[in-house]
mmCIF file of C-alpha atoms in Angstrom:
data_model
loop_
_atom_site.group_PDB
_atom_site.id
_atom_site.type_symbol
_atom_site.label_atom_id
_atom_site.label_comp_id
_atom_site.label_asym_id
_atom_site.label_seq_id
_atom_site.Cartn_x
_atom_site.Cartn_y
_atom_site.Cartn_z
ATOM 1 C CA MET A 1401 -26.905 37.097 -15.120
ATOM 2 C CA LYS A 1402 -26.035 34.227 -16.923
ATOM 3 C CA LYS A 1403 -22.206 35.139 -17.024
ATOM 4 C CA LEU A 1404 -21.988 36.326 -13.498
ATOM 5 C CA PHE A 1405 -23.387 33.136 -12.210
ATOM 6 C CA LEU A 1406 -20.882 31.197 -14.294
ATOM 7 C CA THR A 1407 -18.163 33.449 -12.979
ATOM 8 C CA LEU A 1408 -18.986 32.874 -9.420
ATOM 9 C CA ALA A 1409 -19.471 29.426 -9.901
ATOM 10 C CA ALA A 1410 -16.158 29.231 -11.929
ATOM 11 C CA LEU A 1411 -14.772 31.214 -8.749
ATOM 12 C CA PHE A 1412 -15.925 29.027 -6.206
ATOM 13 C CA THR A 1413 -14.745 25.899 -8.074
ATOM 14 C CA ILE A 1414 -11.276 27.324 -8.197
ATOM 15 C CA SER A 1415 -11.326 28.421 -4.648
ATOM 16 C CA PHE A 1416 -12.896 24.942 -3.721
ATOM 17 C CA ALA A 1417 -10.002 23.211 -5.159
ATOM 18 C CA GLY A 1418 -7.336 24.780 -2.798
ATOM 19 C CA PHE A 1419 -9.055 23.061 0.078
ATOM 20 C CA ALA A 1420 -8.923 19.327 -1.720
ATOM 21 C CA ASP A 1421 -5.211 18.969 -1.209
ATOM 22 C CA THR A 1422 -4.038 15.512 -0.794
ATOM 23 C CA THR A 1423 -3.823 14.513 2.656
ATOM 24 C CA LEU A 1424 -0.417 12.682 4.177
ATOM 25 C CA ALA A 1425 -2.575 9.286 4.622
ATOM 26 C CA GLU A 1426 -3.714 9.746 1.088
ATOM 27 C CA ALA A 1427 -0.389 10.098 -0.543
ATOM 28 C CA TYR A 1428 0.964 7.009 1.714
ATOM 29 C CA THR A 1429 -1.628 5.091 0.519
ATOM 30 C CA GLY A 1430 -1.194 6.081 -2.951
ATOM 31 C CA LEU A 1431 2.381 5.677 -2.896
ATOM 32 C CA SER A 1432 2.463 2.129 -1.012
ATOM 33 C CA LYS A 1433 0.001 0.696 -3.285
ATOM 34 C CA LEU A 1434 2.247 1.250 -6.330
ATOM 35 C CA SER A 1435 3.167 -2.141 -7.939
ATOM 36 C CA GLY A 1436 6.214 -3.801 -6.432
ATOM 37 C CA MET A 1437 6.300 -1.926 -3.041
ATOM 38 C CA ASN A 1438 6.222 -4.076 -0.210
ATOM 39 C CA GLU A 1439 4.767 -2.313 3.302
ATOM 40 C CA GLN A 1440 5.979 -3.238 6.767
ATOM 41 C CA THR A 1441 5.568 -2.177 9.977
ATOM 42 C CA VAL A 1442 7.827 -0.765 12.506
ATOM 43 C CA ASN A 1443 7.538 0.025 16.523
ATOM 44 C CA LYS A 1444 9.321 3.372 16.047
ATOM 45 C CA VAL A 1445 11.991 5.150 14.391
ATOM 46 C CA MET A 1446 14.427 7.303 16.494
ATOM 47 C CA ILE A 1447 14.985 11.001 15.005
ATOM 48 C CA ASP A 1448 17.616 11.954 17.547
ATOM 49 C CA ASN A 1449 18.103 10.758 20.921
ATOM 50 C CA ASN A 1450 14.975 12.051 22.326
ATOM 51 C CA ASN A 1451 12.287 11.837 19.783
ATOM 52 C CA SER A 1452 10.856 9.359 17.467
ATOM 53 C CA ILE A 1453 8.049 8.689 15.074
ATOM 54 C CA SER A 1454 5.802 5.840 16.330
ATOM 55 C CA ASN A 1455 3.512 3.601 14.549
ATOM 56 C CA VAL A 1456 5.521 3.802 11.416
ATOM 57 C CA LYS A 1457 4.278 1.763 8.246
ATOM 58 C CA VAL A 1458 6.798 1.685 5.495
ATOM 59 C CA ALA A 1459 6.697 0.575 1.812
ATOM 60 C CA THR A 1460 9.824 0.070 -0.286
ATOM 61 C CA VAL A 1461 10.558 -1.046 -3.858
ATOM 62 C CA TYR A 1462 14.188 -1.807 -5.219
ATOM 63 C CA ALA A 1463 13.077 -0.690 -8.865
ATOM 64 C CA ASN A 1464 15.029 -2.201 -11.851
ATOM 65 C CA GLU A 1465 16.067 0.128 -14.878
ATOM 66 C CA SER A 1466 13.149 -0.342 -16.813
ATOM 67 C CA ASN A 1467 10.531 1.141 -14.437
ATOM 68 C CA VAL A 1468 12.820 3.222 -11.846
ATOM 69 C CA GLN A 1469 11.447 6.452 -13.747
ATOM 70 C CA ASN A 1470 8.170 5.486 -13.465
ATOM 71 C CA TYR A 1471 8.918 5.103 -9.651
ATOM 72 C CA ARG A 1472 10.239 8.464 -9.723
ATOM 73 C CA ASP A 1473 7.354 10.418 -11.522
ATOM 74 C CA ASN A 1474 4.944 8.809 -9.146
ATOM 75 C CA PHE A 1475 7.018 10.143 -5.705
ATOM 76 C CA ILE A 1476 7.405 13.441 -7.970
ATOM 77 C CA TYR A 1477 4.147 13.920 -8.720
ATOM 78 C CA MET A 1478 2.499 12.912 -5.061
ATOM 79 C CA MET A 1479 5.132 15.554 -3.601
ATOM 80 C CA GLU A 1480 3.720 17.986 -6.373
ATOM 81 C CA ASN A 1481 0.204 17.256 -4.824
ATOM 82 C CA LEU A 1482 1.520 17.854 -1.187
ATOM 83 C CA PRO A 1483 0.887 21.230 0.285
ATOM 84 C CA MET A 1484 4.106 23.157 0.524
ATOM 85 C CA ARG A 1485 3.317 24.607 3.882
ATOM 86 C CA ASN A 1486 3.357 20.728 5.264
ATOM 87 C CA MET A 1487 6.695 20.117 4.125
ATOM 88 C CA VAL A 1488 9.206 20.191 7.549
ATOM 89 C CA ILE A 1489 12.216 19.727 5.324
ATOM 90 C CA GLY A 1490 13.368 18.661 1.581
ATOM 91 C CA ALA A 1491 15.830 18.028 -0.702
ATOM 92 C CA ASN A 1492 16.569 16.879 -4.372
ATOM 93 C CA ASN A 1493 19.386 16.825 -6.471
ATOM 94 C CA MET A 1494 17.566 15.211 -9.410
ATOM 95 C CA ARG A 1495 19.136 11.649 -8.380
ATOM 96 C CA GLU A 1496 18.105 11.379 -4.960
ATOM 97 C CA LEU A 1497 15.055 12.924 -3.198
ATOM 98 C CA ALA A 1498 13.805 13.138 0.373
ATOM 99 C CA SER A 1499 11.385 14.869 1.991
ATOM 100 C CA VAL A 1500 9.401 14.837 5.352
ATOM 101 C CA TYR A 1501 5.884 16.341 5.681
ATOM 102 C CA SER A 1502 3.569 17.189 8.580
ATOM 103 C CA THR A 1503 -0.027 17.552 10.080
ATOM 104 C CA PRO A 1504 -1.423 18.313 13.403
ATOM 105 C CA ALA A 1505 -3.248 14.964 14.289
ATOM 106 C CA GLY A 1506 -4.526 16.411 17.521
ATOM 107 C CA GLY A 1507 -3.755 15.780 21.407
ATOM 108 C CA GLY A 1508 -0.378 17.511 20.547
ATOM 109 C CA MET A 1509 0.736 14.465 17.860
ATOM 110 C CA TYR A 1510 1.505 14.969 14.436
ATOM 111 C CA ASN A 1511 1.274 12.789 11.565
ATOM 112 C CA VAL A 1512 4.615 12.671 9.632
ATOM 113 C CA LEU A 1513 5.163 11.370 5.857
ATOM 114 C CA ILE A 1514 8.498 10.590 5.034
ATOM 115 C CA ILE A 1515 9.091 10.271 1.089
ATOM 116 C CA LYS A 1516 12.457 9.119 -0.249
ATOM 117 C CA GLY A 1517 13.554 7.990 -3.602
ATOM 118 C CA ASN A 1518 17.056 6.985 -5.444
ATOM 119 C CA THR A 1519 17.047 7.047 -9.302
ATOM 120 C CA LEU A 1520 20.274 5.523 -8.885
ATOM 121 C CA ASP A 1521 19.870 2.355 -7.103
ATOM 122 C CA GLY A 1522 16.370 2.116 -7.747
ATOM 123 C CA ASN A 1523 15.392 2.384 -4.080
ATOM 124 C CA PHE A 1524 12.058 4.257 -3.355
ATOM 125 C CA THR A 1525 10.305 4.329 0.322
ATOM 126 C CA VAL A 1526 7.160 6.029 1.715
ATOM 127 C CA SER A 1527 6.710 5.950 5.249
ATOM 128 C CA TYR A 1528 3.920 7.323 7.664
ATOM 129 C CA GLY A 1529 3.584 7.526 11.598
ATOM 130 C CA GLN A 1530 3.446 10.143 14.201
ATOM 131 C CA THR A 1531 5.605 11.951 16.455
ATOM 132 C CA ASN A 1532 4.805 15.125 18.772
ATOM 133 C CA ALA A 1533 5.931 18.894 18.319
ATOM 134 C CA ALA A 1534 9.815 18.265 19.564
ATOM 135 C CA GLY A 1535 9.777 15.680 16.845
ATOM 136 C CA ILE A 1536 9.078 18.068 14.155
ATOM 137 C CA LYS A 1537 11.156 20.657 15.442
ATOM 138 C CA ALA A 1538 14.148 18.059 15.366
ATOM 139 C CA MET A 1539 13.034 17.002 11.893
ATOM 140 C CA ARG A 1540 13.195 20.843 11.038
ATOM 141 C CA ASN A 1541 16.235 21.717 12.276
ATOM 142 C CA SER A 1542 18.180 18.634 10.584
ATOM 143 C CA GLN A 1543 21.207 19.308 8.635
ATOM 144 C CA VAL A 1544 20.715 18.775 5.019
ATOM 145 C CA THR A 1545 24.002 17.501 3.050
ATOM 146 C CA MET A 1546 23.726 16.500 -0.836
ATOM 147 C CA ASP A 1547 27.357 15.650 -2.076
ATOM 148 C CA ALA A 1548 28.025 13.573 -5.475
ATOM 149 C CA ASN A 1549 25.600 10.393 -4.789
ATOM 150 C CA GLU A 1550 24.718 10.816 -1.553
ATOM 151 C CA LEU A 1551 21.793 12.698 0.377
ATOM 152 C CA VAL A 1552 21.529 12.630 4.013
ATOM 153 C CA LEU A 1553 19.432 14.358 6.724
ATOM 154 C CA ALA A 1554 20.622 14.196 10.129
ATOM 155 C CA PRO A 1555 19.945 16.025 13.461
ATOM 156 C CA ALA A 1556 21.953 18.827 14.458
ATOM 157 C CA PRO A 1557 24.174 18.517 15.940
ATOM 158 C CA GLN A 1558 24.988 14.962 14.725
ATOM 159 C CA THR A 1559 26.958 13.341 17.155
ATOM 160 C CA SER A 1560 27.640 9.957 15.782
ATOM 161 C CA PRO A 1561 26.878 8.470 11.781
ATOM 162 C CA ALA A 1562 23.840 6.597 13.623
ATOM 163 C CA ASP A 1563 22.117 9.853 14.149
ATOM 164 C CA SER A 1564 21.322 9.913 10.491
ATOM 165 C CA PHE A 1565 17.286 9.320 10.016
ATOM 166 C CA ILE A 1566 17.608 9.572 6.079
ATOM 167 C CA THR A 1567 20.583 8.225 4.348
ATOM 168 C CA MET A 1568 20.487 7.468 0.719
ATOM 169 C CA GLY A 1569 23.583 7.021 -1.953
ATOM 170 C CA ASP A 1570 25.763 4.849 -3.691
ATOM 171 C CA GLU A 1571 27.708 2.543 -1.074
#
């Protein structure tokens, strides 16, 4: 009987752990509070000509060579703790990483988390805001380009270089 109880308790704990996913807000807070991160608020960020992310909070750091791996490890750890089912689009070429996550916020709106990191120049950014279903669709249908030292997520079809909403690389 004791073994049965312990087995059931273990199964309950394991199944309950699956529901304890990191939320997008928790992920933003965790990364934005890392030492050296500077936070600002932006009214909106355009995704394409018709869609935007509003109420955007952005935290950025330009890490130096001695601590760039610490930021990289923290960003990757957080990405590994976010449910894959919430990933809209993402890319990682071991030098740059960029991922977009979303979850329903109610009323037809979605919370959006954008994580970017570049180990070459030490630029790490995490952003959090809201958009609608059309904004999520525009991001999901983005083109991902990874070439040499550059990673770009851009709306498809891209009409100008200004359409890129995530760009990073050696410039």
